[in-house]
JSON list of C-alpha atoms in Angstrom, two decimals:
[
{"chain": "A", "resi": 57, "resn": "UNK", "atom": "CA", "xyz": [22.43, -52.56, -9.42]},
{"chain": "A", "resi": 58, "resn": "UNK", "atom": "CA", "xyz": [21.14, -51.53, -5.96]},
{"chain": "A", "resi": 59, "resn": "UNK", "atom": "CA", "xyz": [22.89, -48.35, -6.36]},
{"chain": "A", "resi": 60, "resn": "UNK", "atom": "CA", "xyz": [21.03, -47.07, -9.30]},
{"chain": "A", "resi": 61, "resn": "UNK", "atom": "CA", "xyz": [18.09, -48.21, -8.46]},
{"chain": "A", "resi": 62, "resn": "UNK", "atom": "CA", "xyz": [18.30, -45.96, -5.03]},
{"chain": "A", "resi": 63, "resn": "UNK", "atom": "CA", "xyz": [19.62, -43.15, -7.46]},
{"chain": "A", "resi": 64, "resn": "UNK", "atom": "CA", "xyz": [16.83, -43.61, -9.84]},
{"chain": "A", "resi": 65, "resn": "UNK", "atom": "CA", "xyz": [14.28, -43.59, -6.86]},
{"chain": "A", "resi": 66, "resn": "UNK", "atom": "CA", "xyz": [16.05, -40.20, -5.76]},
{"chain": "A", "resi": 67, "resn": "UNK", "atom": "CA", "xyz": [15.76, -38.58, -8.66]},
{"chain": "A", "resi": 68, "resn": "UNK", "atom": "CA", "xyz": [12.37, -39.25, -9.91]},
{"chain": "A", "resi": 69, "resn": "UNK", "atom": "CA", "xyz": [11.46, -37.89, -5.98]},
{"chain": "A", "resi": 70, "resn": "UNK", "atom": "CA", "xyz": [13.40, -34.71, -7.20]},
{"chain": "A", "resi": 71, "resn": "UNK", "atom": "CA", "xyz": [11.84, -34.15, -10.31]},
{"chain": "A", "resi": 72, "resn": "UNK", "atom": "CA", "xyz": [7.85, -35.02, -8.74]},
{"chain": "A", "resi": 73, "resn": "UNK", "atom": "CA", "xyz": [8.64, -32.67, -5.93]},
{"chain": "A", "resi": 74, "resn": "UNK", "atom": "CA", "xyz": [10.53, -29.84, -8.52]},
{"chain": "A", "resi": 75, "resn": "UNK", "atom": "CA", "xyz": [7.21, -30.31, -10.45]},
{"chain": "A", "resi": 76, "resn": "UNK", "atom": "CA", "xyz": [4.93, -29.99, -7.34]},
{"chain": "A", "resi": 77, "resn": "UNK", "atom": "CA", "xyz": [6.52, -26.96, -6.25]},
{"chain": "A", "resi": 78, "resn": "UNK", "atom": "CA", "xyz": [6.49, -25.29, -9.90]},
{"chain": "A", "resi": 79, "resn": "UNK", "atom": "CA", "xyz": [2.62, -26.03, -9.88]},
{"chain": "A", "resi": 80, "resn": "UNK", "atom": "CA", "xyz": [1.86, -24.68, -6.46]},
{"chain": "A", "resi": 81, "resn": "UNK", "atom": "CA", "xyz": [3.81, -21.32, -7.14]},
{"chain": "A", "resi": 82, "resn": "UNK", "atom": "CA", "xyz": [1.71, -21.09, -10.40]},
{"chain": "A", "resi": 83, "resn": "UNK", "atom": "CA", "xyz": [-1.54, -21.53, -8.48]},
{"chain": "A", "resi": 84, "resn": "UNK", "atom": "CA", "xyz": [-0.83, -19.58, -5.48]},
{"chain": "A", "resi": 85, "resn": "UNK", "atom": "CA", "xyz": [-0.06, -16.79, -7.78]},
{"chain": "A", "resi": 86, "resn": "UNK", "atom": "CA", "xyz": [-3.50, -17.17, -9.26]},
{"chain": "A", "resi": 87, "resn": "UNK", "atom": "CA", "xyz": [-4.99, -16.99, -5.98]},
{"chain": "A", "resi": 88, "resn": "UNK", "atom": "CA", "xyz": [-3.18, -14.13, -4.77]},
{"chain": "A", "resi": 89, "resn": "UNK", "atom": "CA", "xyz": [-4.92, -11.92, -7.81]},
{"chain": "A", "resi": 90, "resn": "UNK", "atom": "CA", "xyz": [-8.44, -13.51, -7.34]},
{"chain": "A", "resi": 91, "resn": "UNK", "atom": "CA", "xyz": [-8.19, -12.73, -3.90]},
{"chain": "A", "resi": 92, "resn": "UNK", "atom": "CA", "xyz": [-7.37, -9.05, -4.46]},
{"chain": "A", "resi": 93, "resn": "UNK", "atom": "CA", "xyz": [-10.03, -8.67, -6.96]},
{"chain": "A", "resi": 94, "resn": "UNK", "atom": "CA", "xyz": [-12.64, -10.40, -3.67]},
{"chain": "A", "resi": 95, "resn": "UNK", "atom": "CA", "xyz": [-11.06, -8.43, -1.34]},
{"chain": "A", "resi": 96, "resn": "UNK", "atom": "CA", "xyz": [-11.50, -5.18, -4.04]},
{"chain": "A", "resi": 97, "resn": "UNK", "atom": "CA", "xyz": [-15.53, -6.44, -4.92]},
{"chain": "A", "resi": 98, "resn": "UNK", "atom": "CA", "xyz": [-15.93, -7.29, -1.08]},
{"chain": "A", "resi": 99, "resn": "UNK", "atom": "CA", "xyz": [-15.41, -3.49, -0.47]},
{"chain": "A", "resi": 100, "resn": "UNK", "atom": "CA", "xyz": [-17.54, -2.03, -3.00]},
{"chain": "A", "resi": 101, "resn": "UNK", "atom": "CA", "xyz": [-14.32, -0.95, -4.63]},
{"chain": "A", "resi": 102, "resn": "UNK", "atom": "CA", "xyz": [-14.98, -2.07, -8.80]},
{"chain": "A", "resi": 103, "resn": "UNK", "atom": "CA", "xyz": [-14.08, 0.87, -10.86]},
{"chain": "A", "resi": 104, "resn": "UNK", "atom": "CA", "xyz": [-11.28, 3.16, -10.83]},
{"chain": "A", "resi": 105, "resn": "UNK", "atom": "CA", "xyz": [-10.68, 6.27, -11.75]},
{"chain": "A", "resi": 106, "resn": "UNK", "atom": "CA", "xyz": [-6.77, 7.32, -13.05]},
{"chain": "A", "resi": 107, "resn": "UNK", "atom": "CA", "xyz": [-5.14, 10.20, -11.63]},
{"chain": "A", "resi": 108, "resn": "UNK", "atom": "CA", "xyz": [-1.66, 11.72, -13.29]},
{"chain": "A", "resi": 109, "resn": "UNK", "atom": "CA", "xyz": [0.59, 13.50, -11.02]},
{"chain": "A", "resi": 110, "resn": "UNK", "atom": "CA", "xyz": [3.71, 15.35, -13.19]},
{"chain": "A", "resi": 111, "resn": "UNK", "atom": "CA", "xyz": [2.73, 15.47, -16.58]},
{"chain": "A", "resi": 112, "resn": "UNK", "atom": "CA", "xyz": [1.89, 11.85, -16.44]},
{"chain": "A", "resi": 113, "resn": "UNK", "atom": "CA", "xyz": [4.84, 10.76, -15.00]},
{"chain": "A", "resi": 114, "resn": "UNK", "atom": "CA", "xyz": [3.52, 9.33, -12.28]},
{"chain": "A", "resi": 115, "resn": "UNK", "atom": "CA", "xyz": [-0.27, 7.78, -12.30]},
{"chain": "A", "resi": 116, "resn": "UNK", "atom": "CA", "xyz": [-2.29, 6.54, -9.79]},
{"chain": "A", "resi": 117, "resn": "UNK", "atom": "CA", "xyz": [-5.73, 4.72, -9.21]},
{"chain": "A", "resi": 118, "resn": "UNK", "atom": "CA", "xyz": [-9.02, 5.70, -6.44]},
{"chain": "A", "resi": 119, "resn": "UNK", "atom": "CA", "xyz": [-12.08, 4.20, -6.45]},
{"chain": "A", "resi": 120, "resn": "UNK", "atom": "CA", "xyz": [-14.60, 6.10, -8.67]},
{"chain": "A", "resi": 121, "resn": "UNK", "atom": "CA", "xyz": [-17.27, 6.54, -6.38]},
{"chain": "A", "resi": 122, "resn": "UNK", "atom": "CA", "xyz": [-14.80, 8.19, -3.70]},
{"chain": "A", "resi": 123, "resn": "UNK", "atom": "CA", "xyz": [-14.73, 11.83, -3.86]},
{"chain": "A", "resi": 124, "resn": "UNK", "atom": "CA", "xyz": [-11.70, 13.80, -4.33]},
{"chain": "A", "resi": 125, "resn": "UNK", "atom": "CA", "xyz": [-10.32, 17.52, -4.42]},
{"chain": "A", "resi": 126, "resn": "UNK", "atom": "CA", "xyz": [-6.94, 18.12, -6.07]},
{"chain": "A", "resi": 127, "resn": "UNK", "atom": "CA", "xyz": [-5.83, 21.21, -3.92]},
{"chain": "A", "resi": 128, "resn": "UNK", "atom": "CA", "xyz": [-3.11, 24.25, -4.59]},
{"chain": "A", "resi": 129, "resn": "UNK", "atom": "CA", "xyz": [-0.78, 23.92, -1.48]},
{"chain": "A", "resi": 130, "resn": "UNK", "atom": "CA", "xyz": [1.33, 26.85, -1.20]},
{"chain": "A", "resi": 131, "resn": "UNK", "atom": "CA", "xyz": [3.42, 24.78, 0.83]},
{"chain": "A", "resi": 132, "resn": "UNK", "atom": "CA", "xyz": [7.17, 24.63, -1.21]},
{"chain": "A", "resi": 133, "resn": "UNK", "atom": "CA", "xyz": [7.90, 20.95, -0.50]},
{"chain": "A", "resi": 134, "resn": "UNK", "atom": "CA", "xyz": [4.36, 19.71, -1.27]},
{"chain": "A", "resi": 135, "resn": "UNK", "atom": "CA", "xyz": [4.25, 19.39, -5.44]},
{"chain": "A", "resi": 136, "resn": "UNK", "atom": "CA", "xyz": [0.27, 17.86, -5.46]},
{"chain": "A", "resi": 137, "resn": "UNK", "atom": "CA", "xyz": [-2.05, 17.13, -3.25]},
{"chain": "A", "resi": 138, "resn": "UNK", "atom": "CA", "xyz": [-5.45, 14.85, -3.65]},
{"chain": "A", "resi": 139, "resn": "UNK", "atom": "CA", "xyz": [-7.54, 14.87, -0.53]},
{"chain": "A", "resi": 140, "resn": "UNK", "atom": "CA", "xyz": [-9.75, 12.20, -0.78]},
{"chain": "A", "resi": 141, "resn": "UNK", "atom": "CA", "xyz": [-13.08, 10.54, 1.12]},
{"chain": "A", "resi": 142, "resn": "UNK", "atom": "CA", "xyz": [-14.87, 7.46, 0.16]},
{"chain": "A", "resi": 143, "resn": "UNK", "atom": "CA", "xyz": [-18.60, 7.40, -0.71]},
{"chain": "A", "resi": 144, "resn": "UNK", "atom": "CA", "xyz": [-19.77, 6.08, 2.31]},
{"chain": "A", "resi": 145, "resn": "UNK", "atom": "CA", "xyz": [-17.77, 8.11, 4.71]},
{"chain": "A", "resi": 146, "resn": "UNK", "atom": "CA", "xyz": [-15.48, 5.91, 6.37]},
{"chain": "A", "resi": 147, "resn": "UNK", "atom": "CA", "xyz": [-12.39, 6.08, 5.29]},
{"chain": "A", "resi": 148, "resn": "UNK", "atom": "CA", "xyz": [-10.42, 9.31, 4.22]},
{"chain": "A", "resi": 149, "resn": "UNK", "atom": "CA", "xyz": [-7.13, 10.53, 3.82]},
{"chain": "A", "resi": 150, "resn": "UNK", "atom": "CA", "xyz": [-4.71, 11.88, 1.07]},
{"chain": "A", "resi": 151, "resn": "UNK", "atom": "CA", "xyz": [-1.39, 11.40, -1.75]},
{"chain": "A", "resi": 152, "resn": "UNK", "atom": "CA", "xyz": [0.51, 13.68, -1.57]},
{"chain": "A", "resi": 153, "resn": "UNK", "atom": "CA", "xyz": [3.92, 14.07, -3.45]},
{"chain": "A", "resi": 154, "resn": "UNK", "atom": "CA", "xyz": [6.44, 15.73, -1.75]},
{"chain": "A", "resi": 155, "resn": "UNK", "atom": "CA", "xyz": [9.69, 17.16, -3.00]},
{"chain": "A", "resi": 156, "resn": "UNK", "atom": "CA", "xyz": [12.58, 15.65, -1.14]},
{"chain": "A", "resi": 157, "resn": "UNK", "atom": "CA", "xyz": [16.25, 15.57, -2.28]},
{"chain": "A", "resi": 158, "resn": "UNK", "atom": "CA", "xyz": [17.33, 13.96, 1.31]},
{"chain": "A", "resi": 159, "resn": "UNK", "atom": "CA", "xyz": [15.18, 10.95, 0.28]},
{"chain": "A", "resi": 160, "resn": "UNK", "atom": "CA", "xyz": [12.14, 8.75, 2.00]},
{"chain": "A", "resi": 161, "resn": "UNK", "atom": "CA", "xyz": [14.18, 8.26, 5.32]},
{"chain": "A", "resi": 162, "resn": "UNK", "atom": "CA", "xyz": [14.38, 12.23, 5.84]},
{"chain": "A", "resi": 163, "resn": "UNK", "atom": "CA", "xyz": [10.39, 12.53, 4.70]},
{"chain": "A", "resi": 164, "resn": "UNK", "atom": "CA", "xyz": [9.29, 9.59, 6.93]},
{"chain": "A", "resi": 165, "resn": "UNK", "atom": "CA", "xyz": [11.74, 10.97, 10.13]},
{"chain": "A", "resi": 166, "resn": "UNK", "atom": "CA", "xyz": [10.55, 14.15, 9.53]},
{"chain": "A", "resi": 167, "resn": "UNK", "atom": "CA", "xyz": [6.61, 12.76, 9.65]},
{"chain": "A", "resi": 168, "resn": "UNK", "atom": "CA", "xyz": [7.43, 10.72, 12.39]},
{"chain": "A", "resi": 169, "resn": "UNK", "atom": "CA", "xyz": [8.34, 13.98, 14.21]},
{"chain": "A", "resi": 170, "resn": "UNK", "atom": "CA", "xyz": [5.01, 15.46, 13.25]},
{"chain": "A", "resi": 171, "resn": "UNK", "atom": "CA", "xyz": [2.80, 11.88, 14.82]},
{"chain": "A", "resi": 172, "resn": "UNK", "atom": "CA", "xyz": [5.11, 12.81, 18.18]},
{"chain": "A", "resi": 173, "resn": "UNK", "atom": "CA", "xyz": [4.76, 16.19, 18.23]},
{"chain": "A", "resi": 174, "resn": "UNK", "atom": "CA", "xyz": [0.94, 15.06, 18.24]},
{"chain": "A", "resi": 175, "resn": "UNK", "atom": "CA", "xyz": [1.62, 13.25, 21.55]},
{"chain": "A", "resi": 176, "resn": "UNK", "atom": "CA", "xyz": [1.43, 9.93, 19.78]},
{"chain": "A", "resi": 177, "resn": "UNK", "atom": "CA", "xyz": [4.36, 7.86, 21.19]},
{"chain": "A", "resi": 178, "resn": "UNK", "atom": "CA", "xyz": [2.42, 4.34, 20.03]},
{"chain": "A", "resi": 179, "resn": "UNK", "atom": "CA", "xyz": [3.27, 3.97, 16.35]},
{"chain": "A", "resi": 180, "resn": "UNK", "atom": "CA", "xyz": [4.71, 1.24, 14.36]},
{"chain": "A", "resi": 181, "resn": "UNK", "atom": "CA", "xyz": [6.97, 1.70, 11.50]},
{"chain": "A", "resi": 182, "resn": "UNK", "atom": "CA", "xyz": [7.59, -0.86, 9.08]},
{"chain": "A", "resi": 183, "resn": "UNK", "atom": "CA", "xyz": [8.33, -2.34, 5.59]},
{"chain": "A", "resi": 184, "resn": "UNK", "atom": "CA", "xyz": [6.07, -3.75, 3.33]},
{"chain": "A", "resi": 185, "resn": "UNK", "atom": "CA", "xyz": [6.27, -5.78, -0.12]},
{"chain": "A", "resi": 186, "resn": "UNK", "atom": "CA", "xyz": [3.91, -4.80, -2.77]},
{"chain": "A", "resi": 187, "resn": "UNK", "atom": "CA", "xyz": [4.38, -6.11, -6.11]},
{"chain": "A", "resi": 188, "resn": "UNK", "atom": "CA", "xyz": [8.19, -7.13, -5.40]},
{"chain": "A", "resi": 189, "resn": "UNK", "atom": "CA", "xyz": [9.09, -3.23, -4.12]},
{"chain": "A", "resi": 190, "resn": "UNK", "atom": "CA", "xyz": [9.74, -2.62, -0.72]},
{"chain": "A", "resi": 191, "resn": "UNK", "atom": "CA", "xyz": [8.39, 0.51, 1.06]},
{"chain": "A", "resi": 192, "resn": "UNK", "atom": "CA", "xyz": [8.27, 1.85, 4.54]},
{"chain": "A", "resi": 193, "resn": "UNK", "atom": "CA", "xyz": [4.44, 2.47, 5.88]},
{"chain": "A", "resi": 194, "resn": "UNK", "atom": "CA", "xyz": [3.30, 4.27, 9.80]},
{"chain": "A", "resi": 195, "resn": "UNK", "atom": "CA", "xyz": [0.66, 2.78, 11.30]},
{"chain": "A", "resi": 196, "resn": "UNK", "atom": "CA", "xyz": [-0.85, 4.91, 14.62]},
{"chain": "A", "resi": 197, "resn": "UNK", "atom": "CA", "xyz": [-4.01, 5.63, 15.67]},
{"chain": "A", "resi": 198, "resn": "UNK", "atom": "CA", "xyz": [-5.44, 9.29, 16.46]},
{"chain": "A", "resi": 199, "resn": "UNK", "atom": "CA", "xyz": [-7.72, 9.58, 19.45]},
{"chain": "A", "resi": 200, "resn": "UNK", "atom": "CA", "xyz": [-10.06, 12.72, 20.21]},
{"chain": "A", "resi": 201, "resn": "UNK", "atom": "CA", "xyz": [-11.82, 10.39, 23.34]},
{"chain": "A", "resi": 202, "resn": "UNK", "atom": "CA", "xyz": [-11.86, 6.69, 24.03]},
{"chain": "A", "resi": 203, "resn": "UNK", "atom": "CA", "xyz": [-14.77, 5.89, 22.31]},
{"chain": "A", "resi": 204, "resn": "UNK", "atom": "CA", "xyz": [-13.02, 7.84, 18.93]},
{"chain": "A", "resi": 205, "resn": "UNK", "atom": "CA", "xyz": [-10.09, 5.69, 17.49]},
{"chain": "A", "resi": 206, "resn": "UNK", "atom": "CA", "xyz": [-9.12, 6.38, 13.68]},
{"chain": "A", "resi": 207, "resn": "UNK", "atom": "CA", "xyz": [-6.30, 3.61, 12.67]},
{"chain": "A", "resi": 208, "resn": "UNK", "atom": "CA", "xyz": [-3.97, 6.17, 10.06]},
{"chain": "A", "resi": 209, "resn": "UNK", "atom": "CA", "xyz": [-1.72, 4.08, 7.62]},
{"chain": "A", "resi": 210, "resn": "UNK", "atom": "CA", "xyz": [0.77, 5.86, 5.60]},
{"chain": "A", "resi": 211, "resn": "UNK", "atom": "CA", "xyz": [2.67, 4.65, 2.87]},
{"chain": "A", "resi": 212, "resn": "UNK", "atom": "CA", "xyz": [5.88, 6.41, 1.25]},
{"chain": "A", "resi": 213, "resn": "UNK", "atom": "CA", "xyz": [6.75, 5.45, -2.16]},
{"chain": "A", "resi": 214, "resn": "UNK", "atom": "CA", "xyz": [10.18, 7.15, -3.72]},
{"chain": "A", "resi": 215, "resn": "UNK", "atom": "CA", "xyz": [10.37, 8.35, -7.13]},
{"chain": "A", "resi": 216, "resn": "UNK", "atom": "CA", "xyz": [13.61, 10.55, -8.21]},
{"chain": "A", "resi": 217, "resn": "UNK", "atom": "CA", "xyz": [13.68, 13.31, -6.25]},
{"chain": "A", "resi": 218, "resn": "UNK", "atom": "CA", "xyz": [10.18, 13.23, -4.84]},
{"chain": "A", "resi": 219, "resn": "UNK", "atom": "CA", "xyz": [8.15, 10.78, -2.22]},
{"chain": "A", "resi": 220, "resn": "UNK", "atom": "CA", "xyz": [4.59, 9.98, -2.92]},
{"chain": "A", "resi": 221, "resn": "UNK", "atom": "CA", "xyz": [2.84, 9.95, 0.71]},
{"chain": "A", "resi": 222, "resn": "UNK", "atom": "CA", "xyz": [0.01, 7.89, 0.49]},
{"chain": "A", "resi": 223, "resn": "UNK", "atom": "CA", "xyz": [-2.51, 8.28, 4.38]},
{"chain": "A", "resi": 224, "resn": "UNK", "atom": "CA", "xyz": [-5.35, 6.33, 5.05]},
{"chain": "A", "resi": 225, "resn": "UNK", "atom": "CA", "xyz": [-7.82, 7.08, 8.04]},
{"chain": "A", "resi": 226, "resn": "UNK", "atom": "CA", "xyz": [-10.24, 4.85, 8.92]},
{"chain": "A", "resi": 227, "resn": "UNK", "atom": "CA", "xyz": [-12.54, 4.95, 12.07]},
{"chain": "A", "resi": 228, "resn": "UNK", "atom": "CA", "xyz": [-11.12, 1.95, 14.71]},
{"chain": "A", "resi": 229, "resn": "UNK", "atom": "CA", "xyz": [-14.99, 0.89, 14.34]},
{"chain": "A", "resi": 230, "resn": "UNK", "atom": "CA", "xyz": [-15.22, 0.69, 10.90]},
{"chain": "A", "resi": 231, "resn": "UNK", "atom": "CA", "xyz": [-11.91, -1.22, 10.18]},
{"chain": "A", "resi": 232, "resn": "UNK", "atom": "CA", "xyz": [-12.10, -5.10, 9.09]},
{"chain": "A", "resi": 233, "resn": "UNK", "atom": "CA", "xyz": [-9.77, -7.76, 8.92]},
{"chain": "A", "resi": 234, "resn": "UNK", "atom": "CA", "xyz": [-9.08, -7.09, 5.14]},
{"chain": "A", "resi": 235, "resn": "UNK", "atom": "CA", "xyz": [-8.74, -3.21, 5.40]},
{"chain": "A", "resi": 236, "resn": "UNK", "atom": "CA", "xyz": [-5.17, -2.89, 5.09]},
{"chain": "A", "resi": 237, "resn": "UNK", "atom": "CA", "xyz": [-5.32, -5.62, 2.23]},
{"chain": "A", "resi": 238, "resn": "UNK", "atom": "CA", "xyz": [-7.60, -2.69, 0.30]},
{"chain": "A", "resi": 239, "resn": "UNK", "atom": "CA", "xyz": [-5.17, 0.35, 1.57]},
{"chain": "A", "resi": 240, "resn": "UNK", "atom": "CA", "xyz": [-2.29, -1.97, 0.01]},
{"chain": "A", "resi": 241, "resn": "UNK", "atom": "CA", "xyz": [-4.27, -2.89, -3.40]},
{"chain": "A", "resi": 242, "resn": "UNK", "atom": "CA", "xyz": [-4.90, 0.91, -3.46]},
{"chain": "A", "resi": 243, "resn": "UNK", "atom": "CA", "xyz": [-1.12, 1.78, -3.52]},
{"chain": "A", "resi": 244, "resn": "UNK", "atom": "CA", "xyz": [-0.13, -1.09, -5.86]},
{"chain": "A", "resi": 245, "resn": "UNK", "atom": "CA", "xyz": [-2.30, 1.32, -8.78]},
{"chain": "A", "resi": 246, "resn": "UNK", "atom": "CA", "xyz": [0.81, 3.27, -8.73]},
{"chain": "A", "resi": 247, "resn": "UNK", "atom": "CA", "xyz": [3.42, 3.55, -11.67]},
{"chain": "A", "resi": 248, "resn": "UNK", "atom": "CA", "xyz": [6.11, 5.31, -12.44]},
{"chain": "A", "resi": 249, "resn": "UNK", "atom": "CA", "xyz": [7.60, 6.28, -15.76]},
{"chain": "A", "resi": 250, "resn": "UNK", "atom": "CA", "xyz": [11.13, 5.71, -15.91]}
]
């Protein structure tokens, strides 16, 4: 009788502690999205504006009040190009979708090349999780003097035969805790049409 009392013990344990976990999943997802939308509202960063890239195929979200110039590149591996700078000056950069049959390794080696040929040997590539896909990012930082640090993230998304290169530049002064949180929340506006 001993016995399956113990057992019984055990197993309502299990189930409470199944049940515990199931409920803190549930509310640490809801978190997670109230603190993007903070993070998002923190940074002045409310509306979007939609931007198509292929006919649609691929889409894409900036903040509205940032202001952008889709340019011609003449360059043959470069399909679009959307320089962009937000509305208080701080942070700039540009998407780019580039045509690449060797894939995102060759794209990102061949970028990497282009941060050392800068005389940047202090870099840090990585992998990052948004929204359950895993892409490779470059953080560095470009300096003109001491006093003038920009922190440059750069994301690389794949999509068939292109890669979507996402930059960032933000001024070393002007950076926050959060601001890769935003640069991330930015790239998770992408979708793809299968």
């Amino acid at each position: 009788m001993k016995l399956v009392d113990d057992n019984m013990r055990k197993l309502g344990l299990a189930i409470i502690l199944a049940g515990l976990m199931i409920v803190i999943l549930g509310v640490g997802k809801y978190f997670e999205e109230s603190l993007r939308t903070a993070t998002l509202t923190q940074n002045s960063m409310v509306e979007f504006k939609q931007y198509d890239i292929l006919d649609g195929k691929i889409k894409y979200k900036l903040p509205s009040s940032w202001l952008t110039t889709i340019k011609e590149n003449k360059d043959d591996k470069v399909v679009y190009l959307n320089e962009f700078v937000s509305d208080d000056a701080n942070t700039y950069g540009s998407i780019e979708l580039i045509s690449s049959s060797e894939g995102v390794k060759a794209t990102i080696d061949k970028c990497i090349a282009d941060v050392e040929s800068m005389g940047i040997k202090d870099y840090k590539k990585e992998k990052v999780k948004i929204d359950n896909i895993e892409l490779d990012y470059i953080k560095y930082d470009l300096k003109s003097s001491k006093e003038n640090v920009k922190r440059t993230y750069e994301y690389y998304v794949p999509y068939d035969d292109y890669v979507a290169r996402i930059t960032f530049i933000i001024s070393d002064k002007k950076a926050r805790e959060n601001t890769q949180v935003v640069f991330e929340n930015i790239v998770k506006t992408f979708s793809f049409e299968k």
